[in-house]
Short mmCIF file of N, CA and C in Angstrom, two decimals:
data_model
loop_
_atom_site.label_atom_id
_atom_site.label_comp_id
_atom_site.label_asym_id
_atom_site.label_seq_id
_atom_site.Cartn_x
_atom_site.Cartn_y
_atom_site.Cartn_z
N MET W 1 -5.78 -3.55 8.23
CA MET W 1 -4.74 -2.84 7.50
C MET W 1 -3.42 -3.61 7.59
N GLU W 2 -3.10 -4.07 8.79
CA GLU W 2 -1.86 -4.81 9.02
C GLU W 2 -1.78 -6.05 8.12
N ARG W 3 -2.88 -6.75 7.99
CA ARG W 3 -2.92 -7.98 7.20
C ARG W 3 -2.56 -7.72 5.73
N LEU W 4 -3.11 -6.65 5.16
CA LEU W 4 -2.84 -6.36 3.75
C LEU W 4 -1.43 -5.81 3.53
N LEU W 5 -0.91 -5.05 4.47
CA LEU W 5 0.48 -4.61 4.36
C LEU W 5 1.42 -5.82 4.38
N ARG W 6 1.18 -6.74 5.29
CA ARG W 6 2.00 -7.95 5.38
C ARG W 6 1.85 -8.81 4.13
N TYR W 7 0.61 -8.93 3.62
CA TYR W 7 0.34 -9.70 2.40
C TYR W 7 1.18 -9.18 1.23
N SER W 8 1.18 -7.86 1.03
CA SER W 8 1.93 -7.26 -0.07
C SER W 8 3.43 -7.46 0.12
N LEU W 9 3.92 -7.26 1.33
CA LEU W 9 5.34 -7.38 1.61
C LEU W 9 5.83 -8.83 1.46
N GLU W 10 5.12 -9.77 2.05
CA GLU W 10 5.57 -11.16 2.05
C GLU W 10 5.41 -11.85 0.69
N HIS W 11 4.40 -11.47 -0.09
CA HIS W 11 4.12 -12.15 -1.35
C HIS W 11 4.41 -11.29 -2.58
N ASP W 12 4.99 -10.10 -2.36
CA ASP W 12 5.36 -9.20 -3.45
C ASP W 12 4.16 -8.93 -4.36
N ARG W 13 3.02 -8.61 -3.75
CA ARG W 13 1.79 -8.35 -4.48
C ARG W 13 1.42 -6.87 -4.39
N VAL W 14 0.74 -6.39 -5.41
CA VAL W 14 0.28 -5.00 -5.46
C VAL W 14 -1.04 -4.88 -4.71
N ILE W 15 -1.15 -3.82 -3.90
CA ILE W 15 -2.40 -3.51 -3.20
C ILE W 15 -2.77 -2.06 -3.51
N ARG W 16 -4.00 -1.69 -3.15
CA ARG W 16 -4.49 -0.34 -3.41
C ARG W 16 -4.52 0.43 -2.09
N LEU W 17 -3.94 1.64 -2.09
CA LEU W 17 -3.89 2.49 -0.90
C LEU W 17 -4.68 3.77 -1.14
N MET W 18 -5.45 4.19 -0.15
CA MET W 18 -6.11 5.49 -0.18
C MET W 18 -5.36 6.37 0.81
N LEU W 19 -4.80 7.48 0.30
CA LEU W 19 -3.95 8.35 1.09
C LEU W 19 -4.52 9.75 1.22
N MET W 20 -4.21 10.42 2.33
CA MET W 20 -4.56 11.83 2.49
C MET W 20 -3.27 12.63 2.59
N ALA W 21 -3.11 13.60 1.71
CA ALA W 21 -1.92 14.46 1.71
C ALA W 21 -2.04 15.51 2.81
N GLU W 22 -0.95 16.21 3.06
CA GLU W 22 -0.93 17.24 4.09
C GLU W 22 -1.96 18.34 3.84
N ASP W 23 -2.24 18.63 2.56
CA ASP W 23 -3.20 19.68 2.24
C ASP W 23 -4.65 19.18 2.27
N GLY W 24 -4.85 17.92 2.63
CA GLY W 24 -6.20 17.38 2.75
C GLY W 24 -6.74 16.70 1.51
N THR W 25 -5.97 16.68 0.42
CA THR W 25 -6.44 16.02 -0.80
C THR W 25 -6.28 14.50 -0.67
N LEU W 26 -7.19 13.80 -1.30
CA LEU W 26 -7.16 12.34 -1.28
C LEU W 26 -6.57 11.82 -2.57
N SER W 27 -5.86 10.72 -2.47
CA SER W 27 -5.33 10.07 -3.67
C SER W 27 -5.37 8.56 -3.47
N GLN W 28 -5.44 7.88 -4.58
CA GLN W 28 -5.46 6.42 -4.58
C GLN W 28 -4.30 5.94 -5.42
N VAL W 29 -3.52 5.01 -4.90
CA VAL W 29 -2.38 4.46 -5.64
C VAL W 29 -2.36 2.94 -5.54
N ASN W 30 -1.89 2.33 -6.60
CA ASN W 30 -1.58 0.90 -6.56
C ASN W 30 -0.10 0.82 -6.23
N ALA W 31 0.24 0.00 -5.24
CA ALA W 31 1.62 0.00 -4.76
C ALA W 31 2.03 -1.37 -4.26
N ARG W 32 3.33 -1.56 -4.25
CA ARG W 32 3.95 -2.77 -3.70
C ARG W 32 4.72 -2.32 -2.46
N ILE W 33 4.40 -2.90 -1.30
CA ILE W 33 5.00 -2.50 -0.04
C ILE W 33 6.44 -3.00 0.05
N LEU W 34 7.35 -2.10 0.45
CA LEU W 34 8.76 -2.44 0.62
C LEU W 34 9.11 -2.65 2.09
N ARG W 35 8.50 -1.82 2.96
CA ARG W 35 8.79 -1.86 4.39
C ARG W 35 7.69 -1.11 5.11
N TYR W 36 7.39 -1.56 6.31
CA TYR W 36 6.46 -0.81 7.15
C TYR W 36 6.77 -1.06 8.62
N ASP W 37 6.42 -0.08 9.44
CA ASP W 37 6.53 -0.22 10.88
C ASP W 37 5.38 0.55 11.51
N ALA W 38 5.45 0.79 12.80
CA ALA W 38 4.35 1.45 13.50
C ALA W 38 4.17 2.90 13.06
N ASP W 39 5.21 3.52 12.50
CA ASP W 39 5.16 4.94 12.17
C ASP W 39 5.04 5.26 10.69
N SER W 40 5.61 4.43 9.82
CA SER W 40 5.64 4.77 8.39
C SER W 40 5.53 3.54 7.51
N VAL W 41 5.22 3.82 6.23
CA VAL W 41 5.12 2.77 5.22
C VAL W 41 5.90 3.22 3.99
N ASP W 42 6.78 2.37 3.48
CA ASP W 42 7.53 2.63 2.25
C ASP W 42 6.99 1.73 1.17
N PHE W 43 6.72 2.30 -0.01
CA PHE W 43 6.18 1.51 -1.12
C PHE W 43 6.64 2.05 -2.45
N ILE W 44 6.48 1.22 -3.49
CA ILE W 44 6.76 1.61 -4.87
C ILE W 44 5.43 1.68 -5.59
N THR W 45 5.16 2.81 -6.22
CA THR W 45 3.92 2.96 -6.99
C THR W 45 4.06 2.23 -8.33
N THR W 46 2.94 1.78 -8.86
CA THR W 46 3.00 1.03 -10.11
C THR W 46 2.83 1.90 -11.34
N ARG W 47 2.14 3.03 -11.22
CA ARG W 47 1.91 3.89 -12.39
C ARG W 47 3.20 4.52 -12.90
N SER W 48 3.88 5.23 -12.05
CA SER W 48 5.19 5.79 -12.40
C SER W 48 6.13 5.33 -11.29
N PRO W 49 6.83 4.22 -11.52
CA PRO W 49 7.59 3.59 -10.45
C PRO W 49 8.52 4.55 -9.72
N ARG W 50 8.19 4.79 -8.47
CA ARG W 50 9.03 5.61 -7.61
C ARG W 50 8.79 5.15 -6.18
N THR W 51 9.79 5.30 -5.36
CA THR W 51 9.67 4.90 -3.96
C THR W 51 9.11 6.07 -3.15
N VAL W 52 8.11 5.77 -2.33
CA VAL W 52 7.44 6.78 -1.52
C VAL W 52 7.42 6.31 -0.08
N SER W 53 7.60 7.23 0.85
CA SER W 53 7.47 6.94 2.27
C SER W 53 6.42 7.88 2.84
N VAL W 54 5.42 7.31 3.52
CA VAL W 54 4.36 8.13 4.11
C VAL W 54 4.17 7.73 5.57
N PRO W 55 3.75 8.70 6.38
CA PRO W 55 3.39 8.35 7.76
C PRO W 55 2.20 7.40 7.74
N ARG W 56 2.17 6.46 8.63
CA ARG W 56 1.10 5.47 8.65
C ARG W 56 -0.27 6.12 8.86
N GLY W 57 -0.31 7.23 9.56
CA GLY W 57 -1.56 7.94 9.79
C GLY W 57 -2.17 8.55 8.53
N ASP W 58 -1.37 8.72 7.47
CA ASP W 58 -1.87 9.28 6.21
C ASP W 58 -2.58 8.24 5.36
N ILE W 59 -2.48 6.97 5.73
CA ILE W 59 -3.16 5.91 4.99
C ILE W 59 -4.55 5.73 5.58
N LEU W 60 -5.56 6.04 4.77
CA LEU W 60 -6.94 5.96 5.24
C LEU W 60 -7.54 4.57 5.06
N ALA W 61 -7.17 3.88 3.97
CA ALA W 61 -7.73 2.57 3.68
C ALA W 61 -6.78 1.79 2.79
N ILE W 62 -6.87 0.46 2.90
CA ILE W 62 -6.08 -0.44 2.06
C ILE W 62 -7.02 -1.53 1.58
N ASP W 63 -6.85 -1.90 0.31
CA ASP W 63 -7.71 -2.91 -0.29
C ASP W 63 -6.89 -3.75 -1.26
N PHE W 64 -7.42 -4.92 -1.62
CA PHE W 64 -6.79 -5.70 -2.67
C PHE W 64 -6.92 -4.94 -3.98
N ARG W 65 -5.94 -5.09 -4.83
CA ARG W 65 -6.00 -4.52 -6.17
C ARG W 65 -7.13 -5.19 -6.95
N LYS W 66 -7.73 -4.47 -7.87
CA LYS W 66 -8.81 -5.02 -8.68
C LYS W 66 -8.36 -6.31 -9.34
N GLY W 67 -9.15 -7.36 -9.18
CA GLY W 67 -8.84 -8.65 -9.77
C GLY W 67 -8.06 -9.58 -8.85
N ASP W 68 -7.62 -9.07 -7.70
CA ASP W 68 -6.87 -9.89 -6.74
C ASP W 68 -7.79 -10.22 -5.58
N ASP W 69 -7.96 -11.50 -5.31
CA ASP W 69 -8.84 -11.89 -4.20
C ASP W 69 -8.06 -12.39 -3.00
N GLY W 70 -6.74 -12.21 -3.02
CA GLY W 70 -5.91 -12.58 -1.89
C GLY W 70 -5.49 -14.02 -1.84
N GLN W 71 -5.78 -14.77 -2.86
CA GLN W 71 -5.37 -16.17 -2.90
C GLN W 71 -3.91 -16.26 -3.30
N ILE W 72 -3.17 -17.07 -2.60
CA ILE W 72 -1.75 -17.22 -2.89
C ILE W 72 -1.52 -18.50 -3.65
#
């Protein structure tokens, strides 16, 4: 997870996040990471550009965006 967060932040690339909301619903977003630390992650969504901050524990999985193989 750390590797992909750093990849997005350092190279300004979009990644895919799987999130769990407080009510237990799952959502998937394509996002560009703005900042992260041990407790939270700040990102901009690509569908409707807005800045979101979530606790790091709410992120279930991170993957490369479709069509991105991580090559710089």
